[in-house]
mmCIF file of C-alpha atoms and ligand atoms in Angstrom:
data_model
loop_
_atom_site.group_PDB
_atom_site.id
_atom_site.type_symbol
_atom_site.label_atom_id
_atom_site.label_comp_id
_atom_site.label_asym_id
_atom_site.label_seq_id
_atom_site.Cartn_x
_atom_site.Cartn_y
_atom_site.Cartn_z
ATOM 1 C CA MET A 1290 14.934 18.355 -12.950
ATOM 2 C CA ASP A 1291 15.145 18.008 -9.614
ATOM 3 C CA ILE A 1292 12.536 15.940 -8.468
ATOM 4 C CA LEU A 1293 12.108 15.035 -4.600
ATOM 5 C CA ILE A 1294 9.817 11.986 -3.772
ATOM 6 C CA SER A 1295 8.996 11.226 -0.800
ATOM 7 C CA GLY A 1296 7.926 7.304 0.630
ATOM 8 C CA ALA A 1297 9.613 4.706 -1.018
ATOM 9 C CA SER A 1298 7.584 1.448 -1.099
ATOM 10 C CA VAL A 1299 6.029 0.749 -4.282
ATOM 11 C CA ALA A 1300 4.841 4.097 -5.672
ATOM 12 C CA GLY A 1301 7.890 5.560 -4.903
ATOM 13 C CA PRO A 1302 10.976 3.379 -6.622
ATOM 14 C CA ALA A 1303 8.645 2.487 -9.493
ATOM 15 C CA LEU A 1304 8.550 6.532 -10.287
ATOM 16 C CA ALA A 1305 12.071 7.090 -9.617
ATOM 17 C CA TYR A 1306 12.782 4.577 -12.090
ATOM 18 C CA TRP A 1307 10.924 6.425 -14.763
ATOM 19 C CA LEU A 1308 12.087 9.923 -13.901
ATOM 20 C CA HIS A 1309 16.619 8.414 -13.837
ATOM 21 C CA ARG A 1310 15.232 7.420 -17.051
ATOM 22 C CA ALA A 1311 13.915 10.736 -18.200
ATOM 23 C CA GLY A 1312 17.092 12.099 -17.602
ATOM 24 C CA HIS A 1313 16.374 14.148 -13.957
ATOM 25 C CA GLN A 1314 17.389 13.691 -10.835
ATOM 26 C CA VAL A 1315 15.734 11.816 -8.133
ATOM 27 C CA THR A 1316 15.846 11.427 -4.294
ATOM 28 C CA LEU A 1317 13.519 9.798 -2.505
ATOM 29 C CA VAL A 1318 13.283 10.139 1.288
ATOM 30 C CA GLU A 1319 11.655 7.802 3.303
ATOM 31 C CA ARG A 1320 11.014 7.646 6.998
ATOM 32 C CA ALA A 1321 11.422 4.080 7.720
ATOM 33 C CA PRO A 1322 14.549 3.054 8.754
ATOM 34 C CA ALA A 1323 15.570 0.832 6.201
ATOM 35 C CA MET A 1324 12.998 -0.993 3.462
ATOM 36 C CA ARG A 1325 9.945 -1.768 5.155
ATOM 37 C CA ASP A 1326 9.388 -5.407 5.554
ATOM 38 C CA SER A 1327 5.656 -5.923 5.828
ATOM 39 C CA GLY A 1328 4.220 -9.293 6.233
ATOM 40 C CA TYR A 1329 1.485 -9.151 3.722
ATOM 41 C CA ALA A 1330 1.977 -10.114 -0.058
ATOM 42 C CA VAL A 1331 0.351 -8.320 -2.723
ATOM 43 C CA ASP A 1332 -0.885 -9.060 -6.095
ATOM 44 C CA PHE A 1333 -1.471 -7.805 -9.684
ATOM 45 C CA ARG A 1334 -3.758 -7.295 -12.445
ATOM 46 C CA GLY A 1335 -4.238 -5.711 -15.768
ATOM 47 C CA ASP A 1336 -1.549 -3.227 -17.381
ATOM 48 C CA ALA A 1337 0.833 -3.943 -14.375
ATOM 49 C CA PHE A 1338 2.098 -6.195 -16.124
ATOM 50 C CA ASP A 1339 3.151 -3.917 -18.741
ATOM 51 C CA VAL A 1340 4.894 -1.716 -16.281
ATOM 52 C CA LEU A 1341 6.867 -4.941 -14.597
ATOM 53 C CA GLU A 1342 7.610 -6.275 -17.991
ATOM 54 C CA GLN A 1343 9.241 -2.337 -19.339
ATOM 55 C CA MET A 1344 11.236 -2.566 -16.262
ATOM 56 C CA GLY A 1345 12.469 -5.653 -16.722
ATOM 57 C CA VAL A 1346 11.921 -7.111 -13.532
ATOM 58 C CA LEU A 1347 8.746 -9.040 -13.803
ATOM 59 C CA ALA A 1348 9.977 -12.473 -14.221
ATOM 60 C CA GLU A 1349 12.091 -11.706 -11.378
ATOM 61 C CA VAL A 1350 8.803 -10.087 -9.278
ATOM 62 C CA ARG A 1351 7.883 -13.976 -11.089
ATOM 63 C CA ALA A 1352 10.136 -15.942 -9.385
ATOM 64 C CA HIS A 1353 8.222 -14.752 -6.027
ATOM 65 C CA ASP A 1354 4.796 -16.480 -6.820
ATOM 66 C CA THR A 1355 3.406 -17.116 -3.685
ATOM 67 C CA GLY A 1356 2.047 -19.949 -5.179
ATOM 68 C CA MET A 1357 -1.498 -19.923 -3.352
ATOM 69 C CA ARG A 1358 -3.526 -23.189 -4.726
ATOM 70 C CA GLY A 1359 -7.323 -21.736 -3.124
ATOM 71 C CA ILE A 1360 -8.637 -20.929 0.003
ATOM 72 C CA ASP A 1361 -11.045 -23.217 2.017
ATOM 73 C CA LEU A 1362 -14.338 -21.070 3.631
ATOM 74 C CA VAL A 1363 -15.004 -22.723 7.324
ATOM 75 C CA ASP A 1364 -17.866 -21.532 9.633
ATOM 76 C CA ALA A 1365 -17.218 -21.004 13.052
ATOM 77 C CA GLU A 1366 -16.583 -23.991 14.284
ATOM 78 C CA GLY A 1367 -14.043 -24.917 11.722
ATOM 79 C CA VAL A 1368 -16.046 -27.120 9.984
ATOM 80 C CA LYS A 1369 -15.804 -25.855 5.800
ATOM 81 C CA THR A 1370 -18.374 -25.467 4.018
ATOM 82 C CA GLY A 1371 -17.058 -23.810 0.410
ATOM 83 C CA GLU A 1372 -13.495 -22.768 -1.550
ATOM 84 C CA LEU A 1373 -12.982 -20.285 -3.315
ATOM 85 C CA PRO A 1374 -10.064 -20.747 -6.118
ATOM 86 C CA ALA A 1375 -6.164 -18.489 -5.609
ATOM 87 C CA GLU A 1376 -7.255 -15.964 -7.894
ATOM 88 C CA ALA A 1377 -9.716 -14.887 -5.692
ATOM 89 C CA PHE A 1378 -7.376 -12.855 -3.405
ATOM 90 C CA ALA A 1379 -4.018 -13.426 -5.567
ATOM 91 C CA GLY A 1380 -4.880 -12.107 -8.288
ATOM 92 C CA GLU A 1381 -3.051 -13.583 -11.841
ATOM 93 C CA LEU A 1382 0.222 -12.656 -10.106
ATOM 94 C CA GLU A 1383 0.576 -13.128 -5.846
ATOM 95 C CA VAL A 1384 4.481 -12.428 -3.998
ATOM 96 C CA PRO A 1385 4.997 -10.962 -0.572
ATOM 97 C CA LYS A 1386 5.368 -7.327 -1.009
ATOM 98 C CA ARG A 1387 7.910 -7.493 0.775
ATOM 99 C CA ASP A 1388 9.899 -8.925 -2.335
ATOM 100 C CA LEU A 1389 8.837 -6.572 -4.454
ATOM 101 C CA THR A 1390 9.931 -3.655 -2.676
ATOM 102 C CA ALA A 1391 13.570 -5.112 -2.159
ATOM 103 C CA ILE A 1392 13.562 -5.626 -5.895
ATOM 104 C CA LEU A 1393 12.101 -2.254 -6.605
ATOM 105 C CA HIS A 1394 14.973 -0.451 -4.772
ATOM 106 C CA ARG A 1395 17.729 -2.970 -5.848
ATOM 107 C CA LEU A 1396 16.307 -2.057 -9.573
ATOM 108 C CA THR A 1397 16.871 1.479 -8.478
ATOM 109 C CA ALA A 1398 19.429 2.091 -5.872
ATOM 110 C CA GLY A 1399 22.500 3.128 -8.007
ATOM 111 C CA ASP A 1400 20.891 5.677 -9.588
ATOM 112 C CA VAL A 1401 18.940 7.770 -7.203
ATOM 113 C CA ARG A 1402 19.586 8.611 -3.969
ATOM 114 C CA TYR A 1403 17.535 7.220 -0.845
ATOM 115 C CA VAL A 1404 17.328 8.830 2.222
ATOM 116 C CA PHE A 1405 16.240 6.514 5.080
ATOM 117 C CA GLY A 1406 15.383 7.176 8.189
ATOM 118 C CA ASP A 1407 13.994 10.830 7.445
ATOM 119 C CA SER A 1408 10.610 13.345 6.669
ATOM 120 C CA ILE A 1409 9.224 16.075 5.369
ATOM 121 C CA ARG A 1410 8.706 18.874 8.011
ATOM 122 C CA THR A 1411 7.650 21.426 6.044
ATOM 123 C CA LEU A 1412 6.813 22.542 2.224
ATOM 124 C CA ALA A 1413 6.738 26.150 0.390
ATOM 125 C CA GLN A 1414 6.553 26.804 -3.126
ATOM 126 C CA ASP A 1415 6.656 29.609 -5.531
ATOM 127 C CA GLU A 1416 7.529 29.798 -9.439
ATOM 128 C CA THR A 1417 11.237 29.163 -8.404
ATOM 129 C CA GLY A 1418 10.593 25.447 -7.154
ATOM 130 C CA VAL A 1419 9.193 24.239 -4.040
ATOM 131 C CA HIS A 1420 11.345 24.748 -0.740
ATOM 132 C CA VAL A 1421 11.385 22.128 1.613
ATOM 133 C CA THR A 1422 12.163 21.458 5.557
ATOM 134 C CA PHE A 1423 13.006 17.645 7.173
ATOM 135 C CA GLU A 1424 13.177 16.742 10.445
ATOM 136 C CA ARG A 1425 16.189 15.999 10.183
ATOM 137 C CA GLY A 1426 18.486 16.968 6.911
ATOM 138 C CA GLU A 1427 19.482 20.330 5.513
ATOM 139 C CA PRO A 1428 16.363 21.686 3.582
ATOM 140 C CA GLY A 1429 16.972 21.853 -0.714
ATOM 141 C CA THR A 1430 14.673 23.346 -3.216
ATOM 142 C CA PHE A 1431 12.995 21.576 -5.590
ATOM 143 C CA ASP A 1432 11.541 21.213 -9.444
ATOM 144 C CA LEU A 1433 8.582 19.590 -8.158
ATOM 145 C CA VAL A 1434 8.155 17.442 -4.725
ATOM 146 C CA VAL A 1435 5.257 14.434 -4.734
ATOM 147 C CA GLY A 1436 3.962 12.194 -2.290
ATOM 148 C CA ALA A 1437 3.991 8.744 -2.689
ATOM 149 C CA ASP A 1438 4.062 8.402 1.090
ATOM 150 C CA GLY A 1439 1.335 5.875 1.785
ATOM 151 C CA VAL A 1440 -2.883 6.717 3.154
ATOM 152 C CA TYR A 1441 -1.804 8.988 5.764
ATOM 153 C CA SER A 1442 0.721 11.248 3.324
ATOM 154 C CA THR A 1443 2.665 13.494 4.734
ATOM 155 C CA VAL A 1444 3.414 15.873 1.612
ATOM 156 C CA ARG A 1445 -0.972 14.999 1.222
ATOM 157 C CA ARG A 1446 -1.064 16.529 4.299
ATOM 158 C CA LEU A 1447 1.412 19.700 3.688
ATOM 159 C CA ALA A 1448 0.314 20.413 0.081
ATOM 160 C CA PHE A 1449 -3.914 20.097 0.372
ATOM 161 C CA GLY A 1450 -4.970 19.419 4.229
ATOM 162 C CA PRO A 1451 -5.487 17.305 7.207
ATOM 163 C CA HIS A 1452 -6.643 13.603 6.601
ATOM 164 C CA ARG A 1453 -9.464 13.195 7.992
ATOM 165 C CA GLU A 1454 -10.935 15.806 4.059
ATOM 166 C CA PHE A 1455 -9.865 12.583 1.850
ATOM 167 C CA VAL A 1456 -9.738 9.738 4.032
ATOM 168 C CA ARG A 1457 -12.910 7.803 3.533
ATOM 169 C CA HIS A 1458 -13.353 4.969 6.162
ATOM 170 C CA LEU A 1459 -15.429 1.583 4.843
ATOM 171 C CA GLY A 1460 -16.953 0.495 8.118
ATOM 172 C CA MET A 1461 -13.219 -2.155 9.047
ATOM 173 C CA SER A 1462 -10.393 -2.340 10.570
ATOM 174 C CA GLY A 1463 -7.590 -5.249 10.530
ATOM 175 C CA VAL A 1464 -4.755 -6.623 12.491
ATOM 176 C CA GLY A 1465 -1.624 -8.586 10.044
ATOM 177 C CA PHE A 1466 0.612 -10.531 11.520
ATOM 178 C CA THR A 1467 3.181 -14.140 10.974
ATOM 179 C CA THR A 1468 3.271 -16.994 13.673
ATOM 180 C CA ASP A 1469 3.506 -20.515 13.421
ATOM 181 C CA ASN A 1470 2.585 -22.340 10.732
ATOM 182 C CA TYR A 1471 0.650 -24.340 13.248
ATOM 183 C CA LEU A 1472 -2.244 -25.850 11.110
ATOM 184 C CA GLY A 1473 -0.063 -26.718 8.539
ATOM 185 C CA LEU A 1474 -1.853 -24.858 5.590
ATOM 186 C CA ASP A 1475 0.008 -25.686 2.317
ATOM 187 C CA HIS A 1476 -0.374 -23.085 -0.452
ATOM 188 C CA ARG A 1477 -3.984 -23.024 0.743
ATOM 189 C CA GLY A 1478 -5.868 -19.974 2.780
ATOM 190 C CA VAL A 1479 -9.144 -20.236 5.019
ATOM 191 C CA LEU A 1480 -11.344 -17.894 5.722
ATOM 192 C CA HIS A 1481 -14.189 -17.085 8.161
ATOM 193 C CA SER A 1482 -16.796 -15.021 7.760
ATOM 194 C CA ALA A 1483 -19.272 -13.780 9.235
ATOM 195 C CA PRO A 1484 -21.341 -10.619 10.076
ATOM 196 C CA GLY A 1485 -18.804 -7.828 11.462
ATOM 197 C CA ARG A 1486 -15.888 -10.125 11.365
ATOM 198 C CA ALA A 1487 -13.613 -11.807 9.077
ATOM 199 C CA VAL A 1488 -10.261 -14.023 9.647
ATOM 200 C CA TYR A 1489 -8.579 -15.156 7.176
ATOM 201 C CA LEU A 1490 -5.062 -17.532 7.207
ATOM 202 C CA PHE A 1491 -2.667 -18.508 4.623
ATOM 203 C CA SER A 1492 0.255 -20.158 4.531
ATOM 204 C CA ALA A 1493 2.525 -19.886 1.127
ATOM 205 C CA ALA A 1494 6.476 -18.200 1.035
ATOM 206 C CA ASP A 1495 7.861 -19.800 4.074
ATOM 207 C CA ALA A 1496 6.566 -22.840 4.988
ATOM 208 C CA ASP A 1497 6.825 -22.615 8.946
ATOM 209 C CA ARG A 1498 4.987 -19.515 8.847
ATOM 210 C CA MET A 1499 1.084 -18.540 8.491
ATOM 211 C CA THR A 1500 0.063 -15.494 7.775
ATOM 212 C CA VAL A 1501 -3.035 -13.957 9.999
ATOM 213 C CA SER A 1502 -5.636 -11.280 8.613
ATOM 214 C CA LEU A 1503 -8.387 -11.008 11.786
ATOM 215 C CA SER A 1504 -10.492 -7.976 10.783
ATOM 216 C CA PHE A 1505 -13.453 -5.960 12.522
ATOM 217 C CA ALA A 1506 -16.368 -3.400 12.148
ATOM 218 C CA THR A 1507 -15.453 0.158 12.999
ATOM 219 C CA GLU A 1508 -15.512 3.147 12.590
ATOM 220 C CA SER A 1509 -12.802 5.309 11.766
ATOM 221 C CA SER A 1510 -9.057 4.865 10.156
ATOM 222 C CA GLU A 1511 -8.084 7.184 12.618
ATOM 223 C CA LEU A 1512 -6.992 4.089 15.199
ATOM 224 C CA ASP A 1513 -4.536 3.722 12.355
ATOM 225 C CA LEU A 1514 -2.604 6.054 14.024
ATOM 226 C CA LEU A 1515 -2.430 4.953 17.797
ATOM 227 C CA ASP A 1516 0.242 3.232 19.162
ATOM 228 C CA ARG A 1517 0.326 -0.118 19.143
ATOM 229 C CA GLY A 1518 -1.286 -1.478 22.949
ATOM 230 C CA ARG A 1519 -4.691 0.575 22.421
ATOM 231 C CA GLN A 1520 -4.628 -1.540 18.664
ATOM 232 C CA GLU A 1521 -4.636 -4.760 20.437
ATOM 233 C CA GLU A 1522 -7.125 -3.431 22.981
ATOM 234 C CA ILE A 1523 -9.161 -2.774 19.949
ATOM 235 C CA VAL A 1524 -8.553 -5.951 18.165
ATOM 236 C CA ARG A 1525 -8.998 -7.571 21.116
ATOM 237 C CA ALA A 1526 -12.564 -6.109 22.191
ATOM 238 C CA GLY A 1527 -13.895 -6.033 18.185
ATOM 239 C CA LEU A 1528 -13.168 -9.937 18.461
ATOM 240 C CA SER A 1529 -14.145 -10.944 22.169
ATOM 241 C CA ASP A 1530 -16.780 -13.319 21.099
ATOM 242 C CA ALA A 1531 -15.148 -15.124 17.653
ATOM 243 C CA GLY A 1532 -14.587 -18.893 18.090
ATOM 244 C CA TRP A 1533 -12.873 -21.230 16.087
ATOM 245 C CA GLU A 1534 -8.656 -20.502 16.544
ATOM 246 C CA VAL A 1535 -9.260 -16.302 17.290
ATOM 247 C CA PRO A 1536 -8.639 -17.072 21.602
ATOM 248 C CA ARG A 1537 -4.661 -18.669 20.326
ATOM 249 C CA LEU A 1538 -4.704 -16.455 17.366
ATOM 250 C CA LEU A 1539 -4.808 -13.638 19.680
ATOM 251 C CA LYS A 1540 -2.083 -14.711 21.831
ATOM 252 C CA GLU A 1541 -0.405 -14.758 19.189
ATOM 253 C CA MET A 1542 -1.412 -12.064 18.022
ATOM 254 C CA THR A 1543 0.820 -10.169 21.285
ATOM 255 C CA ALA A 1544 4.097 -11.526 20.232
ATOM 256 C CA ALA A 1545 4.005 -11.339 16.884
ATOM 257 C CA GLN A 1546 7.421 -9.071 15.793
ATOM 258 C CA ASP A 1547 5.457 -7.915 12.455
ATOM 259 C CA PHE A 1548 2.269 -6.648 13.505
ATOM 260 C CA LEU A 1549 0.577 -4.064 11.721
ATOM 261 C CA PHE A 1550 -2.828 -2.399 12.367
ATOM 262 C CA SER A 1551 -4.294 -1.093 8.780
ATOM 263 C CA SER A 1552 -8.240 0.327 8.041
ATOM 264 C CA ALA A 1553 -9.962 -0.503 4.549
ATOM 265 C CA CYS A 1554 -10.156 3.508 3.298
ATOM 266 C CA GLN A 1555 -10.015 4.700 0.089
ATOM 267 C CA VAL A 1556 -8.123 8.448 -0.130
ATOM 268 C CA GLU A 1557 -10.897 10.941 -2.362
ATOM 269 C CA MET A 1558 -9.654 14.126 -3.918
ATOM 270 C CA ASP A 1559 -10.873 16.299 -6.786
ATOM 271 C CA ARG A 1560 -7.133 17.167 -7.728
ATOM 272 C CA TRP A 1561 -4.711 15.412 -7.704
ATOM 273 C CA TYR A 1562 -1.908 17.668 -8.053
ATOM 274 C CA ALA A 1563 -1.305 21.587 -6.697
ATOM 275 C CA GLY A 1564 1.246 24.217 -8.298
ATOM 276 C CA ARG A 1565 4.504 21.965 -8.231
ATOM 277 C CA VAL A 1566 2.878 18.859 -5.446
ATOM 278 C CA VAL A 1567 1.556 15.797 -7.052
ATOM 279 C CA LEU A 1568 0.746 12.195 -5.542
ATOM 280 C CA VAL A 1569 0.870 9.259 -7.021
ATOM 281 C CA GLY A 1570 -0.467 5.066 -5.516
ATOM 282 C CA ASP A 1571 -2.160 5.541 -2.538
ATOM 283 C CA ALA A 1572 -1.100 8.634 -1.308
ATOM 284 C CA GLY A 1573 -3.798 10.133 -3.646
ATOM 285 C CA TYR A 1574 -6.164 7.302 -4.602
ATOM 286 C CA CYS A 1575 -5.833 4.222 -2.513
ATOM 287 C CA ALA A 1576 -8.542 1.944 -3.290
ATOM 288 C CA ALA A 1577 -8.298 -0.365 0.180
ATOM 289 C CA PRO A 1578 -6.875 -3.640 0.282
ATOM 290 C CA THR A 1579 -9.607 -5.457 -0.474
ATOM 291 C CA SER A 1580 -9.854 -4.061 -3.543
ATOM 292 C CA GLY A 1581 -6.588 -5.986 -4.422
ATOM 293 C CA MET A 1582 -5.677 -3.410 -6.479
ATOM 294 C CA GLY A 1583 -3.305 -1.192 -4.809
ATOM 295 C CA THR A 1584 -0.502 -1.929 -5.853
ATOM 296 C CA SER A 1585 -1.429 -2.333 -9.530
ATOM 297 C CA GLN A 1586 -2.496 1.363 -9.112
ATOM 298 C CA ALA A 1587 0.828 2.353 -8.423
ATOM 299 C CA LEU A 1588 2.225 1.172 -10.585
ATOM 300 C CA ILE A 1589 0.491 2.125 -13.396
ATOM 301 C CA GLY A 1590 0.690 5.827 -11.595
ATOM 302 C CA ALA A 1591 4.099 6.151 -11.426
ATOM 303 C CA HIS A 1592 4.473 5.100 -14.872
ATOM 304 C CA THR A 1593 1.699 7.192 -16.624
ATOM 305 C CA LEU A 1594 2.955 10.485 -14.061
ATOM 306 C CA ALA A 1595 6.676 10.140 -15.367
ATOM 307 C CA ARG A 1596 5.809 9.713 -19.412
ATOM 308 C CA ARG A 1597 3.554 12.266 -19.644
ATOM 309 C CA LEU A 1598 6.014 14.760 -17.643
ATOM 310 C CA ALA A 1599 8.391 13.339 -20.524
ATOM 311 C CA GLU A 1600 5.760 14.177 -23.248
ATOM 312 C CA SER A 1601 5.231 18.106 -21.678
ATOM 313 C CA GLY A 1602 8.439 19.719 -22.464
ATOM 314 C CA GLY A 1603 8.858 20.744 -19.203
ATOM 315 C CA ASP A 1604 5.149 22.220 -18.878
ATOM 316 C CA HIS A 1605 4.670 20.068 -15.127
ATOM 317 C CA THR A 1606 1.301 21.819 -14.869
ATOM 318 C CA ALA A 1607 -0.054 19.836 -18.218
ATOM 319 C CA ALA A 1608 1.306 17.253 -17.349
ATOM 320 C CA PHE A 1609 -0.184 16.511 -14.251
ATOM 321 C CA SER A 1610 -3.434 16.648 -15.528
ATOM 322 C CA ALA A 1611 -2.838 14.533 -18.536
ATOM 323 C CA TYR A 1612 -1.746 12.247 -15.695
ATOM 324 C CA GLU A 1613 -4.441 12.658 -14.069
ATOM 325 C CA GLN A 1614 -7.385 12.752 -16.671
ATOM 326 C CA ARG A 1615 -5.665 9.514 -17.301
ATOM 327 C CA VAL A 1616 -5.179 7.613 -14.539
ATOM 328 C CA ARG A 1617 -8.550 8.282 -12.674
ATOM 329 C CA PRO A 1618 -11.683 6.275 -14.319
ATOM 330 C CA TYR A 1619 -9.289 3.435 -13.847
ATOM 331 C CA VAL A 1620 -9.036 3.947 -9.648
ATOM 332 C CA ALA A 1621 -12.390 4.748 -10.014
ATOM 333 C CA ALA A 1622 -13.650 1.890 -11.355
ATOM 334 C CA ASN A 1623 -10.964 0.250 -8.375
ATOM 335 C CA GLN A 1624 -12.693 2.099 -5.497
ATOM 336 C CA GLN A 1625 -16.173 1.039 -6.227
ATOM 337 C CA HIS A 1626 -14.985 -3.149 -6.784
ATOM 338 C CA GLY A 1627 -12.894 -1.921 -3.229
ATOM 339 C CA ARG A 1628 -15.917 -1.151 -1.362
ATOM 340 C CA GLU A 1629 -17.862 -3.485 -2.353
ATOM 341 C CA ALA A 1630 -15.246 -5.919 -0.831
ATOM 342 C CA ALA A 1631 -14.991 -4.139 1.758
ATOM 343 C CA LYS A 1632 -18.446 -6.428 2.198
ATOM 344 C CA MET A 1633 -17.352 -9.310 2.067
ATOM 345 C CA PHE A 1634 -14.332 -8.976 4.725
ATOM 346 C CA GLY A 1635 -16.712 -7.515 7.691
ATOM 347 C CA ALA A 1636 -17.095 -4.164 7.754
ATOM 348 C CA GLY A 1637 -20.114 -2.604 9.062
HETATM 349 C C1 FAD B 297 -2.555 -5.595 5.592
HETATM 350 C C2 FAD B 297 -3.031 -5.193 3.138
HETATM 351 C C3 FAD B 297 -3.035 -6.069 2.586
HETATM 352 C C4 FAD B 297 -2.886 -5.666 1.004
HETATM 353 N N1 FAD B 297 -2.831 -6.406 0.272
HETATM 354 C C5 FAD B 297 -3.212 -5.636 -1.446
HETATM 355 C C6 FAD B 297 -3.125 -6.926 -2.013
HETATM 356 O O1 FAD B 297 -3.316 -8.195 -2.283
HETATM 357 N N2 FAD B 297 -2.657 -6.479 -3.340
HETATM 358 C C7 FAD B 297 -2.692 -5.083 -3.357
HETATM 359 O O2 FAD B 297 -2.673 -4.649 -4.920
HETATM 360 N N3 FAD B 297 -2.374 -3.894 -2.794
HETATM 361 C C8 FAD B 297 -2.346 -4.648 -1.250
HETATM 362 N N4 FAD B 297 -2.618 -3.476 -0.416
HETATM 363 C C9 FAD B 297 -1.875 -2.742 -0.761
HETATM 364 C C10 FAD B 297 -1.035 -2.378 -1.079
HETATM 365 O O3 FAD B 297 0.041 -2.720 -0.363
HETATM 366 C C11 FAD B 297 -0.821 -0.513 -1.828
HETATM 367 O O4 FAD B 297 -1.758 -0.431 -2.404
HETATM 368 C C12 FAD B 297 0.145 -0.691 -2.078
HETATM 369 O O5 FAD B 297 1.553 -0.932 -1.029
HETATM 370 C C13 FAD B 297 0.220 1.652 -1.760
HETATM 371 O O6 FAD B 297 2.440 1.865 -2.854
HETATM 372 P P1 FAD B 297 2.478 3.056 -2.242
HETATM 373 O O7 FAD B 297 3.954 3.079 -2.562
HETATM 374 O O8 FAD B 297 1.114 4.110 -2.750
HETATM 375 O O9 FAD B 297 2.032 3.361 -0.501
HETATM 376 P P2 FAD B 297 2.922 1.968 0.713
HETATM 377 O O10 FAD B 297 3.460 1.014 0.161
HETATM 378 O O11 FAD B 297 2.284 2.839 1.512
HETATM 379 O O12 FAD B 297 4.145 3.239 0.843
HETATM 380 C C14 FAD B 297 4.378 4.428 1.218
HETATM 381 C C15 FAD B 297 5.288 4.108 2.102
HETATM 382 O O13 FAD B 297 5.947 5.887 2.515
HETATM 383 C C16 FAD B 297 5.912 5.796 3.232
HETATM 384 N N5 FAD B 297 5.805 7.014 4.242
HETATM 385 C C17 FAD B 297 4.668 7.645 4.924
HETATM 386 N N6 FAD B 297 4.953 8.886 5.726
HETATM 387 C C18 FAD B 297 6.201 9.300 5.510
HETATM 388 C C19 FAD B 297 6.653 10.205 4.991
HETATM 389 N N7 FAD B 297 6.245 11.692 6.323
HETATM 390 N N8 FAD B 297 7.752 11.106 5.385
HETATM 391 C C20 FAD B 297 8.507 9.724 4.305
HETATM 392 N N9 FAD B 297 7.970 8.261 3.877
HETATM 393 C C21 FAD B 297 6.858 8.561 4.191
HETATM 394 C C22 FAD B 297 6.209 4.636 4.294
HETATM 395 O O14 FAD B 297 7.401 3.870 5.395
HETATM 396 C C23 FAD B 297 5.498 3.614 2.991
HETATM 397 O O15 FAD B 297 6.774 3.609 2.652
HETATM 398 C C24 FAD B 297 -2.479 -3.947 1.154
HETATM 399 C C25 FAD B 297 -2.374 -3.254 1.890
HETATM 400 C C26 FAD B 297 -2.739 -3.613 3.450
HETATM 401 C C27 FAD B 297 -2.452 -2.732 4.719
#
């Protein structure tokens, strides 16, 4: 089959790998001009390790382990009040996201077609396939289209409905960026959490840099769609009375090259497929960063979808249904955990 995947981060390239191995022709369209250079780290738990192993990249991924040793809990004056083990945030293995996506891209780049700097504009499906137009490229017809394009999935919007129907806000938003490691953190994190806000700082892979995460209570995930200037104002307002390192960190935020604003939200859908269109990863079932399961879900979802397609003998409806039945209980448990953990990060 000729299959189009929208989104080249984790779920998209992982799915492309399995589909190519099963003999399909795969095109990946990614809106960013190149693989994204995200500043934060992602972790893996459970069956995701088997998927990485079967893809032949587990050792390579392990080589990027951030090697976190633990997290100090501090009060508003920076005085230590307790400690958390590294696994609390880092799972069984944690790597910078940019390293994971670079590995997945390298693994697939020779076998599937990557189109960067473009996006699907329209989708129309009939019994012959899905007719797709793009923002920039030439139109095409595909047997299947997969949305692996994250929480604000364009494929989901076009094939299922507007974001507000599916994106559930968990009551907090945050900004992430890196700055000089002026606290001298060495494979350690520091967490200051108070009602309605949390500040988490860590340094691992690059000893000179410190990753900053500032989160606070908010009422809508739509803030993610605002421009950076407006988002910075919202962060400053949300943390205006916070002490400790926050005033300095707010100044560093303005200078940051890798500013990323995102809200803790989940994607909840009754059905992950519509005709020849199917969703995988955050696009269909984001569990929120607070679950620590998004990357594992993306890998397991991609693997399961490709496997069910291979077993279905070309019946994509049966394959999509079997994929959803298999992955949905796992997602439900992760989403439950994501909601509970959001409270610890200051969700209102
Ligand atoms: C701050 C933060 C911290 C996180 N921490 C963790 C963690 O510790 N552990 C963990 O497991 N998970 C974590 N996550 C979640 C994790 O990053 C995601 O769950 C995971 O990346 C999902 O992968 P995905 O491929 O489904 O979607 P994404 O990684 O969101 O990728 C979607 C891709 O689609 C592209 N795209 C978007 N729109 C279009 C379009 N119209 N056309 C083409 N391409 C498009 C995007 O550019 C992007 O490359 C965190 C997320 C954030 C924001």
